[in-house]
Amino acid sequence: MTLETPLDPLDMPPAPPPVPVPELTIENEEEGYARLVAEPLDPGYGTTLGNSLRRILLSSLEGAAITSVRIDQVQHEFSTIEGMQEDCTEFLLNVKEIRLKAVSNRPGTLTLDAEGPGEITAGDLQVPADFEVVNPSLHLATLDGPETRINAEFHAQLKRGYTPATEVEGMPIGVIPVDAVFSPVRKVNFHVEKVRVGQATDFDRMVLEVWTDGTVAPVEAVGQAAAILIDQFALFSTAGGVGAPPVAPPA
């Protein structure tokens, strides 16, 4: 009977290095801005994840915006309102800058009934419970005299992306469409750096910067974008396994 010689511990192969676990860190967060860092990521995944998140953040998040306006005694956007310093076009450009936070999925109507003299701001709007104006100090117009009055209605909707006024058709006479910017995300940047993990120097460190209009926190926006990506990738997660969609036979 031959006894096996035990292996010398010095002759044993080294244990494989532990698999690094990526972590997400919020380096900076303030109103309307956040800087997030994900590391260490497998080589190449910094660009893959950064590109995907950037596209979704800029195109696919829902937001609320005013889509049309009706002003008493005004038939079109080139009209003037007696006693108001701004013409109708300037007024509508200011209205387009109103930032709305939706608390439900329902459309709604905001109203304005103001008398001069004085400044009108977004905070003077009567807002339904479905919405909140996040920039109430926004200047809308200036009324010159005590006899000047403006009465208007603003229709708001919840959608994605951007709808120019020129694409809106079928409006009743006196209802003026407005360029509607629904996306709450204003800007997204990302860049990828190399980071060292053990002896490996080719892991990725992805830095993501997000700016929003104040209706949604930037970190929350990133979470929404990630959830959208997860939902879309779920379509492919069963490919080749149980529950995979049937493959059409060759013709």
Tab-separated table of N, CA and C in Angstrom, residues 77-147:
chain	number	residue	atom	x	y	z
A	77	GLU	N	-51.609	83.779	-30.786
A	77	GLU	CA	-50.395	84.157	-30.052
A	77	GLU	C	-49.811	85.494	-30.464
A	78	PHE	N	-50.298	86.085	-31.559
A	78	PHE	CA	-49.770	87.374	-32.005
A	78	PHE	C	-50.623	88.545	-31.528
A	79	SER	N	-51.547	88.273	-30.650
A	79	SER	CA	-52.408	89.323	-30.112
A	79	SER	C	-51.654	90.138	-29.059
A	80	THR	N	-52.239	91.263	-28.691
A	80	THR	CA	-51.731	92.063	-27.574
A	80	THR	C	-52.825	92.166	-26.526
A	81	ILE	N	-52.397	92.298	-25.281
A	81	ILE	CA	-53.336	92.441	-24.171
A	81	ILE	C	-53.181	93.852	-23.626
A	82	GLU	N	-54.240	94.635	-23.723
A	82	GLU	CA	-54.180	96.037	-23.322
A	82	GLU	C	-53.823	96.157	-21.839
A	83	GLY	N	-52.827	97.001	-21.571
A	83	GLY	CA	-52.415	97.228	-20.194
A	83	GLY	C	-51.360	96.261	-19.690
A	84	MET	N	-50.939	95.306	-20.522
A	84	MET	CA	-49.881	94.375	-20.129
A	84	MET	C	-48.611	94.711	-20.896
A	85	GLN	N	-47.494	94.832	-20.201
A	85	GLN	CA	-46.244	95.224	-20.845
A	85	GLN	C	-45.794	94.204	-21.880
A	86	GLU	N	-45.960	92.934	-21.595
A	86	GLU	CA	-45.553	91.877	-22.525
A	86	GLU	C	-46.644	91.650	-23.569
A	87	ASP	N	-46.230	91.346	-24.804
A	87	ASP	CA	-47.232	90.907	-25.769
A	87	ASP	C	-47.528	89.431	-25.522
A	88	CYS	N	-48.456	88.882	-26.273
A	88	CYS	CA	-48.901	87.513	-26.016
A	88	CYS	C	-47.772	86.503	-26.244
A	89	THR	N	-46.939	86.759	-27.260
A	89	THR	CA	-45.837	85.838	-27.534
A	89	THR	C	-44.863	85.778	-26.365
A	90	GLU	N	-44.506	86.945	-25.810
A	90	GLU	CA	-43.608	86.969	-24.646
A	90	GLU	C	-44.241	86.266	-23.452
A	91	PHE	N	-45.521	86.502	-23.253
A	91	PHE	CA	-46.227	85.870	-22.141
A	91	PHE	C	-46.176	84.349	-22.267
A	92	LEU	N	-46.405	83.837	-23.481
A	92	LEU	CA	-46.398	82.391	-23.691
A	92	LEU	C	-44.995	81.808	-23.506
A	93	LEU	N	-43.972	82.552	-23.904
A	93	LEU	CA	-42.603	82.084	-23.669
A	93	LEU	C	-42.322	81.959	-22.176
A	94	ASN	N	-42.844	82.894	-21.393
A	94	ASN	CA	-42.676	82.803	-19.938
A	94	ASN	C	-43.456	81.624	-19.370
A	95	VAL	N	-44.654	81.412	-19.891
A	95	VAL	CA	-45.481	80.292	-19.428
A	95	VAL	C	-44.771	78.964	-19.675
A	96	LYS	N	-44.049	78.879	-20.792
A	96	LYS	CA	-43.342	77.634	-21.126
A	96	LYS	C	-42.298	77.270	-20.073
A	97	GLU	N	-41.822	78.252	-19.317
A	97	GLU	CA	-40.795	78.013	-18.306
A	97	GLU	C	-41.369	77.567	-16.965
A	98	ILE	N	-42.692	77.499	-16.839
A	98	ILE	CA	-43.302	77.029	-15.592
A	98	ILE	C	-42.972	75.551	-15.412
A	99	ARG	N	-42.436	75.202	-14.265
A	99	ARG	CA	-42.081	73.821	-13.962
A	99	ARG	C	-43.135	73.234	-13.035
A	100	LEU	N	-43.739	72.146	-13.497
A	100	LEU	CA	-44.812	71.494	-12.752
A	100	LEU	C	-44.371	70.121	-12.262
A	101	LYS	N	-44.700	69.836	-11.023
A	101	LYS	CA	-44.502	68.504	-10.460
A	101	LYS	C	-45.856	67.829	-10.362
A	102	ALA	N	-45.996	66.676	-11.011
A	102	ALA	CA	-47.265	65.950	-11.002
A	102	ALA	C	-47.318	65.001	-9.813
A	103	VAL	N	-48.448	64.984	-9.136
A	103	VAL	CA	-48.637	64.055	-8.015
A	103	VAL	C	-49.658	62.975	-8.370
A	104	SER	N	-50.109	62.966	-9.624
A	104	SER	CA	-50.994	61.912	-10.122
A	104	SER	C	-50.755	61.789	-11.616
A	105	ASN	N	-51.439	60.855	-12.255
A	105	ASN	CA	-51.298	60.666	-13.698
A	105	ASN	C	-52.377	61.381	-14.494
A	106	ARG	N	-53.160	62.218	-13.834
A	106	ARG	CA	-54.276	62.876	-14.509
A	106	ARG	C	-53.861	64.226	-15.084
A	107	PRO	N	-54.411	64.599	-16.263
A	107	PRO	CA	-54.215	65.968	-16.746
A	107	PRO	C	-55.007	66.933	-15.874
A	108	GLY	N	-54.739	68.204	-16.025
A	108	GLY	CA	-55.447	69.179	-15.198
A	108	GLY	C	-55.403	70.563	-15.812
A	109	THR	N	-56.132	71.483	-15.204
A	109	THR	CA	-56.211	72.858	-15.683
A	109	THR	C	-55.844	73.820	-14.561
A	110	LEU	N	-54.856	74.670	-14.829
A	110	LEU	CA	-54.472	75.730	-13.918
A	110	LEU	C	-55.160	77.010	-14.377
A	111	THR	N	-55.481	77.899	-13.474
A	111	THR	CA	-56.181	79.131	-13.840
A	111	THR	C	-55.439	80.346	-13.293
A	112	LEU	N	-55.688	81.485	-13.951
A	112	LEU	CA	-55.115	82.763	-13.526
A	112	LEU	C	-56.181	83.830	-13.654
A	113	ASP	N	-56.417	84.554	-12.581
A	113	ASP	CA	-57.348	85.685	-12.579
A	113	ASP	C	-56.679	86.795	-11.779
A	114	ALA	N	-56.052	87.744	-12.489
A	114	ALA	CA	-55.242	88.757	-11.817
A	114	ALA	C	-55.599	90.151	-12.306
A	115	GLU	N	-55.461	91.130	-11.404
A	115	GLU	CA	-55.701	92.533	-11.715
A	115	GLU	C	-54.433	93.337	-11.459
A	116	GLY	N	-54.273	94.436	-12.233
A	116	GLY	CA	-53.140	95.315	-12.050
A	116	GLY	C	-53.414	96.384	-11.014
A	117	PRO	N	-52.415	97.215	-10.765
A	117	PRO	CA	-51.070	97.110	-11.344
A	117	PRO	C	-50.206	96.132	-10.566
A	118	GLY	N	-49.163	95.630	-11.209
A	118	GLY	CA	-48.249	94.749	-10.506
A	118	GLY	C	-47.733	93.618	-11.369
A	119	GLU	N	-46.829	92.847	-10.768
A	119	GLU	CA	-46.212	91.715	-11.454
A	119	GLU	C	-47.028	90.446	-11.224
A	120	ILE	N	-47.109	89.633	-12.256
A	120	ILE	CA	-47.739	88.316	-12.147
A	120	ILE	C	-46.632	87.269	-12.191
A	121	THR	N	-46.645	86.361	-11.239
A	121	THR	CA	-45.670	85.273	-11.210
A	121	THR	C	-46.390	83.932	-11.268
A	122	ALA	N	-45.608	82.877	-11.422
A	122	ALA	CA	-46.197	81.533	-11.463
A	122	ALA	C	-46.890	81.190	-10.154
A	123	GLY	N	-46.494	81.837	-9.072
A	123	GLY	CA	-47.139	81.595	-7.792
A	123	GLY	C	-48.549	82.141	-7.702
A	124	ASP	N	-48.943	82.982	-8.672
A	124	ASP	CA	-50.305	83.528	-8.683
A	124	ASP	C	-51.311	82.583	-9.329
A	125	LEU	N	-50.840	81.485	-9.899
A	125	LEU	CA	-51.745	80.531	-10.539
A	125	LEU	C	-52.524	79.745	-9.494
A	126	GLN	N	-53.783	79.465	-9.824
A	126	GLN	CA	-54.571	78.547	-9.000
A	126	GLN	C	-54.317	77.138	-9.546
A	127	VAL	N	-53.735	76.292	-8.712
A	127	VAL	CA	-53.233	74.995	-9.160
A	127	VAL	C	-54.075	73.881	-8.554
A	128	PRO	N	-54.551	72.923	-9.372
A	128	PRO	CA	-55.305	71.787	-8.818
A	128	PRO	C	-54.412	70.890	-7.978
A	129	ALA	N	-55.040	70.013	-7.220
A	129	ALA	CA	-54.294	69.148	-6.299
A	129	ALA	C	-53.369	68.174	-7.023
A	130	ASP	N	-53.574	67.971	-8.330
A	130	ASP	CA	-52.749	67.021	-9.079
A	130	ASP	C	-51.373	67.570	-9.436
A	131	PHE	N	-51.150	68.879	-9.223
A	131	PHE	CA	-49.891	69.493	-9.642
A	131	PHE	C	-49.350	70.419	-8.559
A	132	GLU	N	-48.050	70.700	-8.692
A	132	GLU	CA	-47.379	71.657	-7.811
A	132	GLU	C	-46.410	72.479	-8.656
A	133	VAL	N	-46.448	73.799	-8.514
A	133	VAL	CA	-45.509	74.678	-9.210
A	133	VAL	C	-44.229	74.761	-8.384
A	134	VAL	N	-43.103	74.356	-8.971
A	134	VAL	CA	-41.852	74.319	-8.207
A	134	VAL	C	-41.024	75.593	-8.373
A	135	ASN	N	-41.406	76.479	-9.296
A	135	ASN	CA	-40.716	77.769	-9.442
A	135	ASN	C	-41.730	78.912	-9.370
A	136	PRO	N	-42.361	79.106	-8.209
A	136	PRO	CA	-43.434	80.101	-8.086
A	136	PRO	C	-42.983	81.538	-8.299
A	137	SER	N	-41.688	81.828	-8.195
A	137	SER	CA	-41.218	83.202	-8.378
A	137	SER	C	-40.998	83.562	-9.846
A	138	LEU	N	-41.234	82.621	-10.758
A	138	LEU	CA	-41.036	82.879	-12.188
A	138	LEU	C	-41.911	84.032	-12.664
A	139	HIS	N	-41.304	85.017	-13.323
A	139	HIS	CA	-42.049	86.165	-13.859
A	139	HIS	C	-42.857	85.744	-15.084
A	140	LEU	N	-44.130	86.104	-15.091
A	140	LEU	CA	-44.990	85.824	-16.239
A	140	LEU	C	-45.346	87.089	-17.006
A	141	ALA	N	-45.734	88.156	-16.293
A	141	ALA	CA	-46.161	89.388	-16.959
A	141	ALA	C	-46.222	90.528	-15.950
A	142	THR	N	-46.342	91.751	-16.485
A	142	THR	CA	-46.526	92.942	-15.655
A	142	THR	C	-47.746	93.698	-16.147
A	143	LEU	N	-48.690	93.944	-15.259
A	143	LEU	CA	-49.900	94.700	-15.577
A	143	LEU	C	-49.697	96.144	-15.135
A	144	ASP	N	-49.986	97.104	-16.033
A	144	ASP	CA	-49.654	98.505	-15.775
A	144	ASP	C	-50.663	99.237	-14.904
A	145	GLY	N	-51.961	99.097	-15.213
A	145	GLY	CA	-52.947	99.929	-14.540
A	145	GLY	C	-53.958	99.148	-13.733
A	146	PRO	N	-54.711	99.857	-12.880
A	146	PRO	CA	-55.706	99.178	-12.037
A	146	PRO	C	-56.877	98.608	-12.824
A	147	GLU	N	-57.051	99.077	-14.045
A	147	GLU	CA	-58.143	98.576	-14.874
A	147	GLU	C	-57.741	97.346	-15.679
